[in-house]
PDB file of N, CA and C in Angstrom:
ATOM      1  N   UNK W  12     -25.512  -1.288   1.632  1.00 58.00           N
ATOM      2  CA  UNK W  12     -25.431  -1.729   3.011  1.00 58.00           C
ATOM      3  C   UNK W  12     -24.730  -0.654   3.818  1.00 58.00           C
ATOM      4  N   UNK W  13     -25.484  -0.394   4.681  1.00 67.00           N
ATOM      5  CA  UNK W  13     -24.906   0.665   5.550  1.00 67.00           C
ATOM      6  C   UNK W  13     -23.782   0.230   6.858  1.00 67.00           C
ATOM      7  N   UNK W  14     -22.771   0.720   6.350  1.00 84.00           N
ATOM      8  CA  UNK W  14     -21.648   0.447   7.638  1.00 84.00           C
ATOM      9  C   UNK W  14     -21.151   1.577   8.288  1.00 84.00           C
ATOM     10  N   UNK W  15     -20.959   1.075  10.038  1.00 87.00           N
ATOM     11  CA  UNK W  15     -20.302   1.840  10.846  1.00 87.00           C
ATOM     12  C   UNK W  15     -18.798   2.578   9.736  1.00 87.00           C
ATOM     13  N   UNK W  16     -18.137   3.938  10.120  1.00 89.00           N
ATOM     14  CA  UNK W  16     -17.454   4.493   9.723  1.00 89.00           C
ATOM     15  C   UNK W  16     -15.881   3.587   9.329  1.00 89.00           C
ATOM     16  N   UNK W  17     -15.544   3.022  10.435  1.00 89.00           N
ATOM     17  CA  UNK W  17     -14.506   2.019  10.947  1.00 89.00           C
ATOM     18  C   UNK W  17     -14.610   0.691  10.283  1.00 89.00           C
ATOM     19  N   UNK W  18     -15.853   0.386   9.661  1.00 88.00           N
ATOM     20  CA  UNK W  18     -15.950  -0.749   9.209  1.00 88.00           C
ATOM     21  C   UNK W  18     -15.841  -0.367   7.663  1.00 88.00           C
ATOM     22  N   UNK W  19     -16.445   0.344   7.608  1.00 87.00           N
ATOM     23  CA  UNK W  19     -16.534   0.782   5.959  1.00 87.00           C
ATOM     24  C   UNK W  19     -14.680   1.649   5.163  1.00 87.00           C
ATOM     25  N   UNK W  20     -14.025   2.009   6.346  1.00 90.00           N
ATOM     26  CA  UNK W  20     -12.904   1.927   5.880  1.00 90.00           C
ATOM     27  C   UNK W  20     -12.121   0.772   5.949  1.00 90.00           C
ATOM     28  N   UNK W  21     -12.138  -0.352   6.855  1.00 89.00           N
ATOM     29  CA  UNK W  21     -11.692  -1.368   6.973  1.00 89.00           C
ATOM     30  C   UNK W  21     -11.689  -1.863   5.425  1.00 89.00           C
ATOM     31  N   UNK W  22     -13.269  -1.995   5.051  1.00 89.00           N
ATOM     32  CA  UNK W  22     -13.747  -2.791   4.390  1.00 89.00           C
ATOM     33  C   UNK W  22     -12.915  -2.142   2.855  1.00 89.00           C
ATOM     34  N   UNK W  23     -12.457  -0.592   2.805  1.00 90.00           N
ATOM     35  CA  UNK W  23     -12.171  -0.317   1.498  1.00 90.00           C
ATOM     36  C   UNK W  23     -10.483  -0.698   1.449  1.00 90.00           C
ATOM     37  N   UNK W  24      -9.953  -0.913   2.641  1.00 89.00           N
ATOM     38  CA  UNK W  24      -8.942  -1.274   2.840  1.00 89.00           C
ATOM     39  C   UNK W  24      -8.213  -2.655   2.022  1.00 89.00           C
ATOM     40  N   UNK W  25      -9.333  -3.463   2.335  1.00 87.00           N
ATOM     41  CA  UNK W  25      -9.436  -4.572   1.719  1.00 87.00           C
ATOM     42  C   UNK W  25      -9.694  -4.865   0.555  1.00 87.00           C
ATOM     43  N   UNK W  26     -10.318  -4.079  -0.113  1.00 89.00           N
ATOM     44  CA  UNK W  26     -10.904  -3.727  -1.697  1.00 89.00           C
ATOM     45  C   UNK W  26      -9.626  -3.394  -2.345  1.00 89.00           C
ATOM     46  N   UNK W  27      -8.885  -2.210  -1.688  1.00 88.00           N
ATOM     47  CA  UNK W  27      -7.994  -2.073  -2.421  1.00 88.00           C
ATOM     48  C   UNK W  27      -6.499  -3.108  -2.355  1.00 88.00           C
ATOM     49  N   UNK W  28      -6.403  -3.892  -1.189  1.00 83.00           N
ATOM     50  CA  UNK W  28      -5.192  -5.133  -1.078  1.00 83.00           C
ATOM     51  C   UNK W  28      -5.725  -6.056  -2.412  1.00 83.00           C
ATOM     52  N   UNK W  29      -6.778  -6.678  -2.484  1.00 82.00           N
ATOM     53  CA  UNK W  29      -7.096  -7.841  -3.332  1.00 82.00           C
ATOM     54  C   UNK W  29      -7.771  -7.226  -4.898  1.00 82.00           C
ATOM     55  N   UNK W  30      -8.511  -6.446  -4.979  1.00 79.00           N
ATOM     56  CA  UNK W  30      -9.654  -6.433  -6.001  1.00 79.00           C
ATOM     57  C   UNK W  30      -8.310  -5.524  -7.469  1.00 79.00           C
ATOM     58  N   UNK W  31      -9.330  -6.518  -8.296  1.00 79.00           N
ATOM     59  CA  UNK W  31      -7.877  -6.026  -9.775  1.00 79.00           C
ATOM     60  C   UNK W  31      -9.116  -5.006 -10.434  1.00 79.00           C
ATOM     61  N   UNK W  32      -9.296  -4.259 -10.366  1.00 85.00           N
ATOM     62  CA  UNK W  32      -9.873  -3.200 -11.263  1.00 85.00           C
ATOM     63  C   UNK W  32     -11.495  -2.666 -10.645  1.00 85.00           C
ATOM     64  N   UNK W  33     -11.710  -4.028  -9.868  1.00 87.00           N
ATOM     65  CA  UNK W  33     -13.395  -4.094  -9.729  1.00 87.00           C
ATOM     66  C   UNK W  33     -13.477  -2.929  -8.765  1.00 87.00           C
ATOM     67  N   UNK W  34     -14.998  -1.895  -9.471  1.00 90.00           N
ATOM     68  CA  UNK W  34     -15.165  -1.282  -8.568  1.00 90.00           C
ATOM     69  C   UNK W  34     -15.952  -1.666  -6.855  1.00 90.00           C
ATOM     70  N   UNK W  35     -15.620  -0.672  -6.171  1.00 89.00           N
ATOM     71  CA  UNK W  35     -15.889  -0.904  -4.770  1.00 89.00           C
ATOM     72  C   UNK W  35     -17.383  -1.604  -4.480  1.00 89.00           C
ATOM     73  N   UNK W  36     -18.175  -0.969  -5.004  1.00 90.00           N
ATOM     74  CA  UNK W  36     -19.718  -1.050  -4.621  1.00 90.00           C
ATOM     75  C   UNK W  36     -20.194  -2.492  -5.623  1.00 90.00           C
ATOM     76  N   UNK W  37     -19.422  -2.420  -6.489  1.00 90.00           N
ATOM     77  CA  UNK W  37     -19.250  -4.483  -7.233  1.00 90.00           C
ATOM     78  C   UNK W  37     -18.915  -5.307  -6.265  1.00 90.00           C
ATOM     79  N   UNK W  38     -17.607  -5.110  -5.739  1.00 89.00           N
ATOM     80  CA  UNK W  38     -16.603  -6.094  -4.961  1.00 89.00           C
ATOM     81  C   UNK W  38     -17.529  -6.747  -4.087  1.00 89.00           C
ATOM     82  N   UNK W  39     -18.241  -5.280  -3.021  1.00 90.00           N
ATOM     83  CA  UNK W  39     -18.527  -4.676  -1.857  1.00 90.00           C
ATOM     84  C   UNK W  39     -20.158  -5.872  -2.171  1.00 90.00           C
ATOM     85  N   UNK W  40     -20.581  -5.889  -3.169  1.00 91.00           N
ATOM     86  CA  UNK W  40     -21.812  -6.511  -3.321  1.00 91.00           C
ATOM     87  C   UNK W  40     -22.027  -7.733  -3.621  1.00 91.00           C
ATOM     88  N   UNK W  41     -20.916  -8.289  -4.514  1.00 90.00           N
ATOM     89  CA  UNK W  41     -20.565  -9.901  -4.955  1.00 90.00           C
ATOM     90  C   UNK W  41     -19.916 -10.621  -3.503  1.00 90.00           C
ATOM     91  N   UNK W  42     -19.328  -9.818  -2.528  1.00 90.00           N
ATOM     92  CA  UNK W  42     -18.894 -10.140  -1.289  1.00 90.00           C
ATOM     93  C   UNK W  42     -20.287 -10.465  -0.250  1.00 90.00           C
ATOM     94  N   UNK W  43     -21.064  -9.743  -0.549  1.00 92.00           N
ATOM     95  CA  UNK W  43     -22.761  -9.870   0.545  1.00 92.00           C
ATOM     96  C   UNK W  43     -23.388 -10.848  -0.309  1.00 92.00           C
ATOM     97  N   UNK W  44     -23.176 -10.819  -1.117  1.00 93.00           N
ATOM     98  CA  UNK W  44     -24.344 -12.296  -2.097  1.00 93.00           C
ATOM     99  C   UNK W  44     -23.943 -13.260  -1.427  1.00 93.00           C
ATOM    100  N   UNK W  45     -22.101 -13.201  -1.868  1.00 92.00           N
ATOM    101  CA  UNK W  45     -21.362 -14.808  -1.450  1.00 92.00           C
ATOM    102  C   UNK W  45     -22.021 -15.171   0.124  1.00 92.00           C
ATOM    103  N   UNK W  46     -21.345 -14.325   0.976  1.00 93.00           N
ATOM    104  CA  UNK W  46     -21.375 -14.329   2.753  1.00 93.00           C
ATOM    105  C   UNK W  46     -22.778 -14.585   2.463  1.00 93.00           C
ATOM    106  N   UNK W  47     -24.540 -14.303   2.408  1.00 94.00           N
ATOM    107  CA  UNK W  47     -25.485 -14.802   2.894  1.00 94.00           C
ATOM    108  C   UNK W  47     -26.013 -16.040   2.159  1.00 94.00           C
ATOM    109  N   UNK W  48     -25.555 -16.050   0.718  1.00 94.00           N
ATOM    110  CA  UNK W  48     -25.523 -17.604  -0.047  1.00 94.00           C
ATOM    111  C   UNK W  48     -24.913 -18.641   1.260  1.00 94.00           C
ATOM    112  N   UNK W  49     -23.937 -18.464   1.164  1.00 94.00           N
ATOM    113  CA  UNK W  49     -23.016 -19.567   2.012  1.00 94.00           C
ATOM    114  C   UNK W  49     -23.267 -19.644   3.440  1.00 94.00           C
ATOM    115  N   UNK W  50     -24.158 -18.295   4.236  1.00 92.00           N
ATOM    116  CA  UNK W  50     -24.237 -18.874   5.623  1.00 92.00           C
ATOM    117  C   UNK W  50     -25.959 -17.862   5.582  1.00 92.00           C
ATOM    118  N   UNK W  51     -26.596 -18.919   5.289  1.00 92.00           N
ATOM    119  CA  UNK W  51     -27.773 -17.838   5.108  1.00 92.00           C
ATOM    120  C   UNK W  51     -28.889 -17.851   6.848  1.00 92.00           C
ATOM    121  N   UNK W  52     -28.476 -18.394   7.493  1.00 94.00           N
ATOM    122  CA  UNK W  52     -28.593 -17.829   9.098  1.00 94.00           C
ATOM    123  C   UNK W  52     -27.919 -16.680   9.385  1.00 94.00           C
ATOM    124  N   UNK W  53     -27.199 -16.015   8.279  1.00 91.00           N
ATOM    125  CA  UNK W  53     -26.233 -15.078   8.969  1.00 91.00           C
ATOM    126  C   UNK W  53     -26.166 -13.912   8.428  1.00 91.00           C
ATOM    127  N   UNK W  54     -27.455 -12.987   8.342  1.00 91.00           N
ATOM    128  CA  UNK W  54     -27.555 -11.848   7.226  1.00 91.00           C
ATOM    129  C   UNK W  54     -26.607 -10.638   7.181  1.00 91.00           C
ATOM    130  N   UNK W  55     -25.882 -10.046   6.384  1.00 92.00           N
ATOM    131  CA  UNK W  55     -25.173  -9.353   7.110  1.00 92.00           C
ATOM    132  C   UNK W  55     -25.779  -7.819   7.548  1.00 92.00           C
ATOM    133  N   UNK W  56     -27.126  -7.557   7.421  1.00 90.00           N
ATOM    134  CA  UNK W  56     -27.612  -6.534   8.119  1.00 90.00           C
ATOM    135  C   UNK W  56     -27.675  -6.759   9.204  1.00 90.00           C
ATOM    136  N   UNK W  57     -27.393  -7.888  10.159  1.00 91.00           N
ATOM    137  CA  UNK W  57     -27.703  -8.328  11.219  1.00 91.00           C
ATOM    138  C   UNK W  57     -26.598  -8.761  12.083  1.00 91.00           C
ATOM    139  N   UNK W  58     -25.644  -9.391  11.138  1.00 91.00           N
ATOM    140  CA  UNK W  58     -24.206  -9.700  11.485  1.00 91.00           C
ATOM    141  C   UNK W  58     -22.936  -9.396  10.938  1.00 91.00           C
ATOM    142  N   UNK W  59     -22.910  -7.917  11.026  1.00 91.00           N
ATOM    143  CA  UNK W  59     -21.944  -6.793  10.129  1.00 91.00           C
ATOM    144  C   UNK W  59     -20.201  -7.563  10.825  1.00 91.00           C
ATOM    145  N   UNK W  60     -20.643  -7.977  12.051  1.00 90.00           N
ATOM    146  CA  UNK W  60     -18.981  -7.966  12.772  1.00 90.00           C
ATOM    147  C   UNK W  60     -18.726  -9.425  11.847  1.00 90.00           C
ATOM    148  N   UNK W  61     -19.353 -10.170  12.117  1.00 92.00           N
ATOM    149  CA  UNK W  61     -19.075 -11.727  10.996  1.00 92.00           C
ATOM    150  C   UNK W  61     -18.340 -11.646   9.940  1.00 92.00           C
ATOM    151  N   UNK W  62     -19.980 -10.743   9.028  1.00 92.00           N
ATOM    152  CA  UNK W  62     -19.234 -10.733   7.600  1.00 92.00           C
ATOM    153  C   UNK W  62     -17.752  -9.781   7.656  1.00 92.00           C
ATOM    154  N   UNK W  63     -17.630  -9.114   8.788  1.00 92.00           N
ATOM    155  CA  UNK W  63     -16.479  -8.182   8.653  1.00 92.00           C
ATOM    156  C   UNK W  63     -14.878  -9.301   9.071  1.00 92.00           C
ATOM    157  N   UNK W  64     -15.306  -9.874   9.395  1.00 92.00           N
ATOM    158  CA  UNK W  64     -13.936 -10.991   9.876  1.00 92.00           C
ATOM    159  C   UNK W  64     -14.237 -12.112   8.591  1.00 92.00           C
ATOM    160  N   UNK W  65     -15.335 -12.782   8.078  1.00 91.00           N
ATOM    161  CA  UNK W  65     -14.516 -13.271   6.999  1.00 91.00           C
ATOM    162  C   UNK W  65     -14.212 -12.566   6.080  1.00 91.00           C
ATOM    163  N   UNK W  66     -14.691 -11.161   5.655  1.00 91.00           N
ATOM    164  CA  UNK W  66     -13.783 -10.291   4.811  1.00 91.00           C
ATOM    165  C   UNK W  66     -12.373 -10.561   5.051  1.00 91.00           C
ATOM    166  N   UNK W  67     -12.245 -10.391   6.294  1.00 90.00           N
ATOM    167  CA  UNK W  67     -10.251 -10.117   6.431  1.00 90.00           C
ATOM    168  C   UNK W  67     -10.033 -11.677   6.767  1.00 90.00           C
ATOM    169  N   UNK W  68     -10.359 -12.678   6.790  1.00 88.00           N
ATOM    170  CA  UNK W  68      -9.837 -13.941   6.362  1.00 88.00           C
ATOM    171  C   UNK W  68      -9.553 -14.441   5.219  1.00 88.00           C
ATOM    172  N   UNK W  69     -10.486 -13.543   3.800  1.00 85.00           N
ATOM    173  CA  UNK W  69     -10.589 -14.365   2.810  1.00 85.00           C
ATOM    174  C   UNK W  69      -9.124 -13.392   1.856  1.00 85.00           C
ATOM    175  N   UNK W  70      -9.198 -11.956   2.289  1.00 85.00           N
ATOM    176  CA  UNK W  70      -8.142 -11.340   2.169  1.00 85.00           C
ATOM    177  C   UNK W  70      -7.258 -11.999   2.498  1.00 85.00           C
ATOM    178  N   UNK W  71      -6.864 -12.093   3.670  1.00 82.00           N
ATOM    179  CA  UNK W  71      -5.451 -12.786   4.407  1.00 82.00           C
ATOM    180  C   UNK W  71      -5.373 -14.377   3.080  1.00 82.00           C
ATOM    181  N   UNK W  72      -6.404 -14.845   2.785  1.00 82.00           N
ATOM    182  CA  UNK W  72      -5.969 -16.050   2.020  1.00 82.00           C
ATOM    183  C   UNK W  72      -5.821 -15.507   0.526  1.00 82.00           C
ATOM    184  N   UNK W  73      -6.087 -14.587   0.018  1.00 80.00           N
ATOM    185  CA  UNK W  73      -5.752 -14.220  -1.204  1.00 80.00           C
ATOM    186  C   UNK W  73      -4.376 -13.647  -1.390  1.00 80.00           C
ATOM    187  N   UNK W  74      -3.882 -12.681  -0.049  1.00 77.00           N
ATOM    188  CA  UNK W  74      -2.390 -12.089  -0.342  1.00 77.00           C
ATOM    189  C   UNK W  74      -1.478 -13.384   0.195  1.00 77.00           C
ATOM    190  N   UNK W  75      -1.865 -14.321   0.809  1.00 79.00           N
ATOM    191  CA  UNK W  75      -1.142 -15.412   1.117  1.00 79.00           C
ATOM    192  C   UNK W  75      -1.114 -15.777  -0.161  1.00 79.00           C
ATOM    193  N   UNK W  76      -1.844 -15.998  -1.062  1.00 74.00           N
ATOM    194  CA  UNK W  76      -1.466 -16.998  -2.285  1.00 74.00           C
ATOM    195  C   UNK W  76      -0.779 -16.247  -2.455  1.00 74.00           C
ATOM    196  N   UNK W  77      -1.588 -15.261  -3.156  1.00 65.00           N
ATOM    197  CA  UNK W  77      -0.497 -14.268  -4.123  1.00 65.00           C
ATOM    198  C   UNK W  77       1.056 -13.834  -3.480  1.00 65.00           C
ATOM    199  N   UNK W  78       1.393 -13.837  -2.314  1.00 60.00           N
ATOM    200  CA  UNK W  78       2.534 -13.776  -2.054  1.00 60.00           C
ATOM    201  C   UNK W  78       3.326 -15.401  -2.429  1.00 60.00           C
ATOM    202  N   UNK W  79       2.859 -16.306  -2.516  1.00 62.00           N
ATOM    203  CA  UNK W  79       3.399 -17.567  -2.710  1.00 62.00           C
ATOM    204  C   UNK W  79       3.225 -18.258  -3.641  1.00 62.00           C
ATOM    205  N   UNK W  80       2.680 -17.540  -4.889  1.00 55.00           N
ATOM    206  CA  UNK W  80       2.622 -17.835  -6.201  1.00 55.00           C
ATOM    207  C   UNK W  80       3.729 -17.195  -6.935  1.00 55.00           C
ATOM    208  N   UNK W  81       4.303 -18.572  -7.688  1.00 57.00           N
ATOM    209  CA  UNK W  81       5.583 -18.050  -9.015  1.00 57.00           C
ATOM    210  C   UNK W  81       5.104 -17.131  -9.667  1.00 57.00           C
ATOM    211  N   UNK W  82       5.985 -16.068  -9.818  1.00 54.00           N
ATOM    212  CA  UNK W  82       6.255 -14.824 -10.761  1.00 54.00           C
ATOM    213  C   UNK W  82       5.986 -15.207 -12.400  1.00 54.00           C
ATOM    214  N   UNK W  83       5.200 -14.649 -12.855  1.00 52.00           N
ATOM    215  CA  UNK W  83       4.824 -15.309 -14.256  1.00 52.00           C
ATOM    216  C   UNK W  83       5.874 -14.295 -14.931  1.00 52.00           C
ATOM    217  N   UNK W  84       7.053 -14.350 -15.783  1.00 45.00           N
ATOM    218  CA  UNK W  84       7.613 -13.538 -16.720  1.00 45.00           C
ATOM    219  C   UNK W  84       6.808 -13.476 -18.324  1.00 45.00           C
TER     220      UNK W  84
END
């Protein structure tokens, strides 16, 4: 999927806050399955700014857990 410059660093930005090992172009692709499975009026060749804001929502809810999840020793 081809992204604007700004989006595609955004987007690695985010890869690297949440993703445990997975490479980019995995993450980057199990992320476009999910987004047009779940809103399939909403392709993201068509609606790059969309899928680009629930990217950084679903982030924001993953470092929220993980900031508020007990420390496993």
């Amino acid at each position: 999927m081809p992204f604007d410059k700004a989006t595609h660093c955004e987007l690695r930005f985010h890869h690297a806050a949440i993703s445990q090992g997975l490479p980019y172009q995995a993450w980057i692709r199990t992320l476009i399955i999910t987004f047009e499975r779940r809103f399939p009026d909403l392709p993201v060749s068509t609606y790059p700014n969309t899928f680009l804001v629930w990217v950084r929502a679903n982030t924001n809810a993953m470092l929220a857990i993980s900031d508020t999840s007990p420390v496993m020793n």
